[in-house]
Coordinates of C-alpha atoms in Angstrom, one line a residue:
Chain A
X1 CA 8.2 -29.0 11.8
X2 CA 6.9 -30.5 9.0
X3 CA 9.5 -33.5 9.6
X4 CA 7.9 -34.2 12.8
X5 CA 4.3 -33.8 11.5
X6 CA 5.1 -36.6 8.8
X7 CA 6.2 -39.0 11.5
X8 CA 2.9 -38.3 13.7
X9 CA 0.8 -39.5 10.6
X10 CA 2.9 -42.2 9.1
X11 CA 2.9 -43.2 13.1
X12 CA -0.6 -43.4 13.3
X13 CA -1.6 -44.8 10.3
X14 CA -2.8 -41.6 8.0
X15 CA -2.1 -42.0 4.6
X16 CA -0.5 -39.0 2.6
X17 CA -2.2 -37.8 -0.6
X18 CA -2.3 -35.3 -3.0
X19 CA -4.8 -33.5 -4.9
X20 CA -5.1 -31.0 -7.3
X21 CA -4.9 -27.4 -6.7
X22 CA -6.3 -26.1 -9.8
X23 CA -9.1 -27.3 -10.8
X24 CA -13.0 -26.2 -12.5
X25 CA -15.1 -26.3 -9.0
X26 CA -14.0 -25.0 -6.1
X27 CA -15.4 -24.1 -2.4
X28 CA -18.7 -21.7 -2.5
X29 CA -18.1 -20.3 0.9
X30 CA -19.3 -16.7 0.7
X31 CA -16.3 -14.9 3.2
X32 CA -13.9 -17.0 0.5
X33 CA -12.8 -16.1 -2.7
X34 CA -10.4 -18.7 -5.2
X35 CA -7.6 -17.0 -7.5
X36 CA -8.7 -17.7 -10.8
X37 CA -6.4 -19.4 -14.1
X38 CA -6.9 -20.4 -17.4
X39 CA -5.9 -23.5 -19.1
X40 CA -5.9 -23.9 -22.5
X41 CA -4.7 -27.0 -24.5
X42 CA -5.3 -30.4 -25.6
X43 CA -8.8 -31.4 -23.9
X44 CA -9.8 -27.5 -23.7
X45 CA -8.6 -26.0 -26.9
X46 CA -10.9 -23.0 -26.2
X47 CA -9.6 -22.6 -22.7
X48 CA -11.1 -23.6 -19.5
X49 CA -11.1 -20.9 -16.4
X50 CA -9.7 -23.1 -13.3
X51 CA -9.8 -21.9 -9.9
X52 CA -6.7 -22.2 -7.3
X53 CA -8.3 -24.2 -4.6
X54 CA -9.0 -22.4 -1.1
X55 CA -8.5 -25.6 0.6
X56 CA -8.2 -29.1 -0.6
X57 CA -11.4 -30.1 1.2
X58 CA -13.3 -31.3 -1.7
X59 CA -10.7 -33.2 -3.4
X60 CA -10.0 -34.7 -0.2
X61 CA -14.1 -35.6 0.4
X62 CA -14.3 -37.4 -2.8
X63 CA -11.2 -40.1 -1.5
X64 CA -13.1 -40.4 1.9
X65 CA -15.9 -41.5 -0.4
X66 CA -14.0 -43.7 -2.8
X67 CA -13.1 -45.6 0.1
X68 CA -9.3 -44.1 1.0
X69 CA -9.5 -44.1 4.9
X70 CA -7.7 -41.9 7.2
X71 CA -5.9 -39.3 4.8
X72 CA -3.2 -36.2 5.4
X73 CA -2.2 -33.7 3.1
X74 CA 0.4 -30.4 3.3
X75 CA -0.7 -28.0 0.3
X76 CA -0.9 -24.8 -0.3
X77 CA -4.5 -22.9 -0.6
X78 CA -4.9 -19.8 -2.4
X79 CA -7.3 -16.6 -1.0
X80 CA -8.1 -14.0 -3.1
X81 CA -8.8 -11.0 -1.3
X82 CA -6.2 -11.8 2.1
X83 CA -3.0 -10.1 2.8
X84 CA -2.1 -8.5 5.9
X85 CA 0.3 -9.6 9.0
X86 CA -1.6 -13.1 9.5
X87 CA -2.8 -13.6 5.9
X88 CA -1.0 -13.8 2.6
X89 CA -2.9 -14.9 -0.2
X90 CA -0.8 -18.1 -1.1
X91 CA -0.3 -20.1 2.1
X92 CA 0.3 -23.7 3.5
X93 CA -2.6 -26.0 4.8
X94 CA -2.7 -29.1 6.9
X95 CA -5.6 -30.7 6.0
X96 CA -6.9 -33.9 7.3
X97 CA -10.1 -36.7 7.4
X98 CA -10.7 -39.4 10.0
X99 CA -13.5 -41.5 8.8
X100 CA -15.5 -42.9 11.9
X101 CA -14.4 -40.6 14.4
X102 CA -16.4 -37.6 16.0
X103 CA -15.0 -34.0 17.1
X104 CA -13.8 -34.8 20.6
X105 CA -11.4 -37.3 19.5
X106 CA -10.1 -34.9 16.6
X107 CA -9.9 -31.8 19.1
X108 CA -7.0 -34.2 21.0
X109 CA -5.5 -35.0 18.2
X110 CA -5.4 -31.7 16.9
X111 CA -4.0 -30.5 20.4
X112 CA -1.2 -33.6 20.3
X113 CA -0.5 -32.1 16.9
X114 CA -0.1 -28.4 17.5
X115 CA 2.2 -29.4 20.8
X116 CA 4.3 -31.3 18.3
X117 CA 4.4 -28.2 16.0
X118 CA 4.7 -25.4 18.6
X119 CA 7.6 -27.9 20.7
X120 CA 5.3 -27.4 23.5
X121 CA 4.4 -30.5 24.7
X122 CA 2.8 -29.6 27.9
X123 CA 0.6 -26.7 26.6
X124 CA -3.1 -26.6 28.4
X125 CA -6.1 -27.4 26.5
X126 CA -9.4 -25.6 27.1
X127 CA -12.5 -25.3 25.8
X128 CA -15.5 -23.4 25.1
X129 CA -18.8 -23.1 22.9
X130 CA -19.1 -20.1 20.7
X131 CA -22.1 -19.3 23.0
X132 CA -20.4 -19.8 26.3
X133 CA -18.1 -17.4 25.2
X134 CA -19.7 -14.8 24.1
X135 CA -22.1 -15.3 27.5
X136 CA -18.7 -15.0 29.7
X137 CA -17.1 -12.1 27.9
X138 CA -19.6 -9.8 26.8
X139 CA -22.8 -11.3 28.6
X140 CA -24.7 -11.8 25.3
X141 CA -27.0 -14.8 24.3
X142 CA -25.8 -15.3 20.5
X143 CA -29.4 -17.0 19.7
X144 CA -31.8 -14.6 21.1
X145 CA -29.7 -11.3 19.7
X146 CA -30.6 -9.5 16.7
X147 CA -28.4 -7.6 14.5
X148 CA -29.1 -4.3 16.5
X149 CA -28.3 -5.5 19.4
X150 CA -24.9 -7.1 18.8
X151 CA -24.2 -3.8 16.8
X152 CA -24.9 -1.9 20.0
X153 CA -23.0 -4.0 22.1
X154 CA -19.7 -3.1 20.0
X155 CA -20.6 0.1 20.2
X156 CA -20.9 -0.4 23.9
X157 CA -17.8 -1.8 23.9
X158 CA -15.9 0.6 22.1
X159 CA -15.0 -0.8 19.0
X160 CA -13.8 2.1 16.9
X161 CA -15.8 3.1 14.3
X162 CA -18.6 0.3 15.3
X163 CA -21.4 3.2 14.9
X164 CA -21.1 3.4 11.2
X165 CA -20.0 0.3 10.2
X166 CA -23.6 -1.5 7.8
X167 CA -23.3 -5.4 8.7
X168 CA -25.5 -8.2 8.6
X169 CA -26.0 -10.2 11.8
X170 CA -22.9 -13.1 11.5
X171 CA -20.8 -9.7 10.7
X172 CA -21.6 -8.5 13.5
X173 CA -20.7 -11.8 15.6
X174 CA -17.0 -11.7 13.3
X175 CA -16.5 -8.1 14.5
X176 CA -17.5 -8.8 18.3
X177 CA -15.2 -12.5 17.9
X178 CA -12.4 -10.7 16.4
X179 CA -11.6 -7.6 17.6
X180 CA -13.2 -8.1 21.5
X181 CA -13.0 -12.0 22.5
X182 CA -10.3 -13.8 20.2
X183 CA -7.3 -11.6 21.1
X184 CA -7.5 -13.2 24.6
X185 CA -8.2 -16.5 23.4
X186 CA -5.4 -19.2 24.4
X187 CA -2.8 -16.8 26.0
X188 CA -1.5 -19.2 27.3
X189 CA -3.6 -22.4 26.2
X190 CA -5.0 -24.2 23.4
X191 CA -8.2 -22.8 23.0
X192 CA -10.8 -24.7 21.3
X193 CA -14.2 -22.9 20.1
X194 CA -17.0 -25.3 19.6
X195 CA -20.6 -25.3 18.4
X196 CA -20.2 -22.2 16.2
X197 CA -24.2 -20.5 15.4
X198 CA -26.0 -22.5 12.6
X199 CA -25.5 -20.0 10.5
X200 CA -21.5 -20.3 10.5
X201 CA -22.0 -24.0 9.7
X202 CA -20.0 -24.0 6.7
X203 CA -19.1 -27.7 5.6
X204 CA -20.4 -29.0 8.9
X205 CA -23.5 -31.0 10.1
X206 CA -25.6 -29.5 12.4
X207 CA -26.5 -30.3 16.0
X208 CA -29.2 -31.9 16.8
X209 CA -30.3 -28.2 18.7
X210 CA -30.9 -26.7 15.2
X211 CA -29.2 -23.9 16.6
X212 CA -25.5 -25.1 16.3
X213 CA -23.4 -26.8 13.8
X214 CA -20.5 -29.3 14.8
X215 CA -17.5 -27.1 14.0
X216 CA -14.5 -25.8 16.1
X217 CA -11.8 -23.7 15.7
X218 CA -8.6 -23.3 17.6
X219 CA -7.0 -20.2 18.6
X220 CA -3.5 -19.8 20.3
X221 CA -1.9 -16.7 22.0
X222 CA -5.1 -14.8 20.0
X223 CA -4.1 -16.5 16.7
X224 CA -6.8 -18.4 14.7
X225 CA -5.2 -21.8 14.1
X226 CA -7.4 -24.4 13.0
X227 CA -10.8 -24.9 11.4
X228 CA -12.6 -28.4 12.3
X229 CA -16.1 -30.3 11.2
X230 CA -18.0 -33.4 11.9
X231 CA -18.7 -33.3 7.9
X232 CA -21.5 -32.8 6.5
X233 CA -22.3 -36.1 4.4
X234 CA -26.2 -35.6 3.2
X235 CA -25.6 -34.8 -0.5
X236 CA -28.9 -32.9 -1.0
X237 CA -27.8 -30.4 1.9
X238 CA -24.3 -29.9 0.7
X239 CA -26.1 -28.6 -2.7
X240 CA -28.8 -26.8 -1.0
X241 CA -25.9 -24.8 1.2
X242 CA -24.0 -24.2 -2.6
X243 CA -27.3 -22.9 -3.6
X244 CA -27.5 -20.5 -0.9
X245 CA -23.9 -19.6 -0.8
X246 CA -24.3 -18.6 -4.7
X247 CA -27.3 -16.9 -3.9
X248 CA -25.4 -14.7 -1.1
X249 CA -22.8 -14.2 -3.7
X250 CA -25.1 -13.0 -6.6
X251 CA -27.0 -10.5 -4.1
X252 CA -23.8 -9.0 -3.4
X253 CA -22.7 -8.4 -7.2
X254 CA -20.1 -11.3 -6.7
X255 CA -19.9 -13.7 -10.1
X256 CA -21.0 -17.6 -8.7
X257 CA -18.9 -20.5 -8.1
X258 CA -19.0 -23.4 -10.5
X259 CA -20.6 -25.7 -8.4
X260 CA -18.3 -29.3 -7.5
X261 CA -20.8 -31.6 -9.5
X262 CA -18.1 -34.9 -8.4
X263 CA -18.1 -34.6 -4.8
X264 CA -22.2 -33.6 -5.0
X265 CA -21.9 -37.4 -6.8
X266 CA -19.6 -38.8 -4.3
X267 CA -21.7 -37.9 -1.5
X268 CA -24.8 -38.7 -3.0
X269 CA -22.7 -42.4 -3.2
X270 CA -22.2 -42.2 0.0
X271 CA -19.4 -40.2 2.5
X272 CA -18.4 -41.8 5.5
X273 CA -19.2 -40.1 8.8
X274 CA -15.8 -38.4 9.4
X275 CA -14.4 -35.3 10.9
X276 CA -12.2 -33.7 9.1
X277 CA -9.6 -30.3 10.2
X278 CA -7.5 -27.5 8.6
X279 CA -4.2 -26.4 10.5
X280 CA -2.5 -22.7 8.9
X281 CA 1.3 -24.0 9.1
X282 CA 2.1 -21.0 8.2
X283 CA 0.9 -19.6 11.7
X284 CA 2.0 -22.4 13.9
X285 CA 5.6 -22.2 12.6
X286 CA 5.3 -18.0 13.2
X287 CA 4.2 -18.9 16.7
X288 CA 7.0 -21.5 17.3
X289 CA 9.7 -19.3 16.8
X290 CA 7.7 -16.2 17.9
X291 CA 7.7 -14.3 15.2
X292 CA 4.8 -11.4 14.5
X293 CA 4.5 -11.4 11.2
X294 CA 3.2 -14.2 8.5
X295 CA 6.0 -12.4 6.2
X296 CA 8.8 -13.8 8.7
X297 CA 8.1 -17.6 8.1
X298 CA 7.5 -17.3 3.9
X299 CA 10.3 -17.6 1.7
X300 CA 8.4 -14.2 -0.2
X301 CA 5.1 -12.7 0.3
X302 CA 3.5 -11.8 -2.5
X303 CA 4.9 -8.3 -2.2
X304 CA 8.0 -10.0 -2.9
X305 CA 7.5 -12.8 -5.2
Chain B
X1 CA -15.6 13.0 -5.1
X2 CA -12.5 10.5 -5.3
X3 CA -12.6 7.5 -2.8
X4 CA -10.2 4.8 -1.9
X5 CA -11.1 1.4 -1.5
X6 CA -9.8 -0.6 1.7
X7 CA -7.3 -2.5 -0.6
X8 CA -5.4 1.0 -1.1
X9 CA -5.0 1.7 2.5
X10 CA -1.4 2.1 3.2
X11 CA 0.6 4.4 6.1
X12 CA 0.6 7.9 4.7
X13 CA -3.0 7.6 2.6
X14 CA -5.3 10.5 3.6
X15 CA -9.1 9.9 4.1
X16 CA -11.9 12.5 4.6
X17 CA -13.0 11.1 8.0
X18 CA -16.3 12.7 9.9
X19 CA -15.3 15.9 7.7
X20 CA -11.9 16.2 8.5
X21 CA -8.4 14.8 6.9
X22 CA -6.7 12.3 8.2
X23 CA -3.8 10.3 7.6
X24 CA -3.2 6.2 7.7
X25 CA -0.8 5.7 10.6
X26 CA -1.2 1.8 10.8
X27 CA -3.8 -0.9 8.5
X28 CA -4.4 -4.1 9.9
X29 CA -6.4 -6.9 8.1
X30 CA -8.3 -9.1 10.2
X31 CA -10.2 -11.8 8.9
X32 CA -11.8 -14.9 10.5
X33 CA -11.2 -17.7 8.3
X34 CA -14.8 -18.4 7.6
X35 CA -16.1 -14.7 8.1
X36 CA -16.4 -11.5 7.4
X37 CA -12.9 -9.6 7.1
X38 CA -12.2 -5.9 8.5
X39 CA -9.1 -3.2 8.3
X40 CA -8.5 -1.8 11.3
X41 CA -6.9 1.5 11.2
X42 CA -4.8 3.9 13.1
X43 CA -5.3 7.4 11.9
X44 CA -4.5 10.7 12.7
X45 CA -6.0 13.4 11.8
X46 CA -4.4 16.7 10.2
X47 CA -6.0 19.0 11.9
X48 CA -6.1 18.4 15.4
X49 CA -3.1 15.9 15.3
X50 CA -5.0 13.9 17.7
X51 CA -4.4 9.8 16.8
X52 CA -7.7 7.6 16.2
X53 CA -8.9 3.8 15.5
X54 CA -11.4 2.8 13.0
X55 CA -12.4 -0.4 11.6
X56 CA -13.4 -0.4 8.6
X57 CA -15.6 -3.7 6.3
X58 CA -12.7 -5.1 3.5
X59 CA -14.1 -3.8 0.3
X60 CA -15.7 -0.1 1.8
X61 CA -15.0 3.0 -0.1
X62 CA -13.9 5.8 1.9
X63 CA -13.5 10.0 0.6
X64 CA -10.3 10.6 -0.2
X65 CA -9.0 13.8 1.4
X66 CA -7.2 16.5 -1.1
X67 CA -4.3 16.8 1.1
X68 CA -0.8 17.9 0.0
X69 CA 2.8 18.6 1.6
X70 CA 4.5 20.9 -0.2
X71 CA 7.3 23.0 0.3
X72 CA 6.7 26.4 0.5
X73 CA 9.1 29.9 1.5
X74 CA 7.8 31.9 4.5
X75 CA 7.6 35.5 3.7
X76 CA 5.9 37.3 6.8
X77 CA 3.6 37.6 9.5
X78 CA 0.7 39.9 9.3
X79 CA -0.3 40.0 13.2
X80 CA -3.0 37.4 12.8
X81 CA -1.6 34.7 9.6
X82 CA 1.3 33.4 8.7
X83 CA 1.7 34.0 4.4
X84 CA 3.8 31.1 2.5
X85 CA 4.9 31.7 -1.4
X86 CA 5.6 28.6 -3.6
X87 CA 8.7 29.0 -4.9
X88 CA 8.3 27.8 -8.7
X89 CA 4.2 29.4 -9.1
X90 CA 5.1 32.5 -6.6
X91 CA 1.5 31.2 -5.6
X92 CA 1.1 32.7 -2.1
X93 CA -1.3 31.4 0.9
X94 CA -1.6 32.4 5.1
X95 CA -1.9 30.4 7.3
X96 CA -4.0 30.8 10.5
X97 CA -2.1 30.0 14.3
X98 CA -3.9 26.6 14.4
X99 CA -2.0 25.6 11.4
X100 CA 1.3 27.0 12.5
X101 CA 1.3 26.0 16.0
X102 CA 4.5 25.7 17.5
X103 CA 6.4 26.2 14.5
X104 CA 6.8 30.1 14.6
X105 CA 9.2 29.6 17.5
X106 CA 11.5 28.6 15.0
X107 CA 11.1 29.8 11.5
X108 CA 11.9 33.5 10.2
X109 CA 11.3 35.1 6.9
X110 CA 12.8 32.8 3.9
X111 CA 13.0 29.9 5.8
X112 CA 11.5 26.8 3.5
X113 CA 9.1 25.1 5.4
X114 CA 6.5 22.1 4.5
X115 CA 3.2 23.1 4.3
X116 CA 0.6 21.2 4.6
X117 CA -2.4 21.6 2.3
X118 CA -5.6 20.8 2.6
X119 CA -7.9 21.9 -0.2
X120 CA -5.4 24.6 -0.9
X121 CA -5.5 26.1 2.7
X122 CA -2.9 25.1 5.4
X123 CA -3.7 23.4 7.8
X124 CA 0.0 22.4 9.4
X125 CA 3.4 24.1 8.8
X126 CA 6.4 21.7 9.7
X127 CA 10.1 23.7 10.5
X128 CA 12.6 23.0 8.3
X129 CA 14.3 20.0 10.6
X130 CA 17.5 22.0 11.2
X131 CA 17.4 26.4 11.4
X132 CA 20.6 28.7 11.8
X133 CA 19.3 31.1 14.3
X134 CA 21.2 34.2 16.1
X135 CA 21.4 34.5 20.0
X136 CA 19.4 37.4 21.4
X137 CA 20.1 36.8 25.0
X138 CA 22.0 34.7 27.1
X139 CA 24.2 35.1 30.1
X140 CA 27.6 35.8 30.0
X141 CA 30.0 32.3 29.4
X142 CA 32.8 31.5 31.5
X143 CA 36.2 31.5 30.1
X144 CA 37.8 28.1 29.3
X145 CA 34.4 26.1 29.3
X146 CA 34.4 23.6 26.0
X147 CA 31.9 21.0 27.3
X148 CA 29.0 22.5 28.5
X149 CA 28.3 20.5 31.3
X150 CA 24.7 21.6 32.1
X151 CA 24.6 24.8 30.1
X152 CA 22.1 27.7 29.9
X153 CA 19.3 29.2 28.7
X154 CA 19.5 31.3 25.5
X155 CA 17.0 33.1 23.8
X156 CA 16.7 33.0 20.2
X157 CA 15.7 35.6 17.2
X158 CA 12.6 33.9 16.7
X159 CA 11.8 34.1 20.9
X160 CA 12.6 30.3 21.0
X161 CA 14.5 29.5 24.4
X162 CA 17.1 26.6 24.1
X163 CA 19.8 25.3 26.5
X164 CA 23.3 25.9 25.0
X165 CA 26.8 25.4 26.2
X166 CA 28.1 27.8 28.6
X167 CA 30.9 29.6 26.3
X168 CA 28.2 30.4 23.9
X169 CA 27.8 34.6 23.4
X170 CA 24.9 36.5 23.1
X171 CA 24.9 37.7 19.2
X172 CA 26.2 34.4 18.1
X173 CA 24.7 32.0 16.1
X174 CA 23.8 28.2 16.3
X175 CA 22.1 25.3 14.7
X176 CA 19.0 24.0 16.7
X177 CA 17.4 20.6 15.9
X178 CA 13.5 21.4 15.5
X179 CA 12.1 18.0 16.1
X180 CA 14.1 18.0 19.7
X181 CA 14.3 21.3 20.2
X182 CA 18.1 20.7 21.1
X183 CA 21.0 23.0 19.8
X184 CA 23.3 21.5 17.9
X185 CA 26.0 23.3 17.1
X186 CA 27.7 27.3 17.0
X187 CA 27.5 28.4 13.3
X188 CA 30.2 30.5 11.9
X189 CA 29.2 33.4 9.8
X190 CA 30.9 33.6 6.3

């Protein structure tokens, strides 16, 4: 698999990096959380605490910016806080930027990708906004409902336990995407979710609605595959949304996230408009050979490392 | 009060759930990769044996239930409970027909059973998975029959009705499987 994903890049003219995967910043993103290190040796003779990146994203944003061009990279990403049949807390990334090119064209190349991974070469694309779905499934505008009202709707819909869970309003919409719409998604497709709420932005530039940020994912046979942006490339709003996402953190007893002070400086020197995406290999390859478990397709889980 | 977080829940844990105890049959962990992430749960709960979902936010804390399984001797039947002794503490308890269920159609007096325990009270008795039990009734066998093609009914000491081969006796006794219900084979007395 990873053979043939090589070829597709060298073939199209995406250059292979590396970057490192400890390092003293990492990703603020509340719903993440880094493994943590220590160094301690020449340059840091008191130790330095390092976090195992959760994706190689900035690393990667800081080449974009120094000029690199089109750039790939297989790595792995470390979760604290994930194991289960589709997590495990060490896992392996496909990450990669296209300066100059906006989500559409990414979304077909990420489908022309995942057909090369899955050996399915005639597999269906389709897709749908976050809001569209939500409309056709459970007949619920994502904008104008509050946090009672998507609570009562799982409720409605029988998700067990719904009526006690405490959950603020994007929870809400994770619990109602997760258990309810995404184990449908792509049965039999490649399903693309677009124009996630505003408030899912993550790393990704808004819409010119306000309302919705330029971000998809892709889900297969009720899998969540892929994670995609038209990056973000204001500087001043990539610190704001560290701000808040440390802010989220501290209100929740969580310690902070050093902040990336380089790519803050890279993008303040300017990032290309790019889109950029984040393919779990670990899935596809379960999915290729049809396996159920994330367990099957690692050489040991962590219970067995 | 002790609680388990949702990064302890394994098949077998028990959880005080809506007052009663429950045990984890199945923990998923479902995460979106930029959202919030959830264990959903199949549980079952002890007392009513009836099997449940929940879904619980990672990172909850949820009562742990004081449940137990230990293996205790049955001594008697007063008309209305069922009284267990433990073996090493000679610690006796009863427990009520809700707890025994359909177990008294195969245990007598001395027979080990497990015993569940919730806050020291039982709240389910398992058989022992095989019991040696005596024939009270059954029709009279044909000569010659080794097979048992079919069989017949026989009832047992305990009032338990299994199908047996047909050259089985009335005053006999056999090994039944519990957890089928099947008889397994005649036992000869020493």
């Amino acid at each position: 698999m990873l053979a043939d994903l090589r070829a597709h890049f060298a073939a199209s003219g995406v250059l292979e990096v590396e970057t490192p995967l400890a390092g003293p910043a990492a990703g603020t993103d509340p719903a993440l959380q880094p493994l943590r290190a220590r160094y301690t040796g020449p340059g840091y003779p008191w130790g330095v605490e390092l976090y195992l990146q959760t994706s190689p994203e900035f690393a990667m944003k800081r080449l974009l910016a120094a000029g690199s061009g089109p750039i790939y990279q297989v790595c792995k990403a470390f979760r604290d806080g994930e194991a289960g049949r589709l997590h495990n807390p060490e896992f392996t990334i496909l990450e990669w930027y296209r300066p100059g090119v906006g989500l559409p064209a990414l979304i077909d190349e990420v489908a022309t990708v995942a057909r090369l991974a899955l050996q399915a070469p005639k597999l269906a694309v389709e897709c749908h906004s976050y809001a569209a779905l939500f409309d056709s499934r459970l007949g619920v505008d994502v904008f104008a409902a509050d946090a009672a009202a998507l609570r009562e709707l799982a409720v409605q819909n029988r998700v067990p336990g719904a009526d006690r869970l405490v959950l603020e309003r994007d929870g809400w919409l994770d619990l109602l995407l997760s258990h309810l719409v995404q184990p449908e998604l792509g049965a039999d497709s490649l399903c693309f979710v677009t124009d996630y709420p505003a408030s899912q932005a993550a790393l990704a530039r808004l819409n010119r609605d306000g309302r919705t940020a330029a971000r998809f994912e892709l889900f297969h046979r009720g899998i969540e595959l892929a994670n995609g942006f038209d990056e973000l490339t204001d500087g001043e709003q990539q610190a704001a949304r560290f701000e808040s996402d440390n802010c989220t953190r501290r209100a929740r007893g969580d310690t902070p996230i050093h902040v990336d002070r380089h790519l803050l400086g890279a993008m303040q020197h300017g990032l290309p408009d790019c889109a950029g995406v984040a393919v779990g290999l670990d899935r596809l390859l379960m999915l290729r050979l049809g396996l159920r478990d994330i367990d099957d397709v690692l050489s040991f889980s962590l219970q067995r490392c | 009060m002790a609680t388990y977080s949702t990064n302890e829940f394994r098949g077998g844990l028990k959880l005080l759930l809506d007052g009663d105890p429950c045990v984890i049959i199945e923990n998923e962990f479902v995460k979106p990769g930029k959202g919030q992430a959830f264990n959903r749960v199949k549980i079952r709960n002890l007392k009513t044996g009836r099997v449940l979902e929940k879904t619980f936010r990672s990172g909850e804390s949820v009562e742990a239930a004081d449940v137990v399984d230990r293996d205790l001797q049955y001594l008697y039947n007063d008309g209305e409970f069922w009284h267990f002794m433990d073996g090493e503490s000679f610690e006796q308890c009863q427990a009520d027909a809700n707890a025994v269920g359909d177990t008294t159609k195969w245990i007598k007096e001395q027979d080990t059973c497990m015993v569940t325990l919730w806050n020291g009270t039982p709240i389910a008795v398992e058989a022992p998975n095989f019991v040696f039990l005596e024939i009270t009734e059954t029709d009279p066998g044909l000569k010659g029959d080794t097979s048992g093609g079919g069989g017949k009914p026989a009832t047992l000491e305990t009032g338990a009705v299994v199908r047996v081969p047909l050259f089985i006796q009335t005053g006999e006794k056999i090994k039944v499987d519990t957890r089928t219900g099947e008889y397994v084979s005649r036992v000869k007395d020493e």
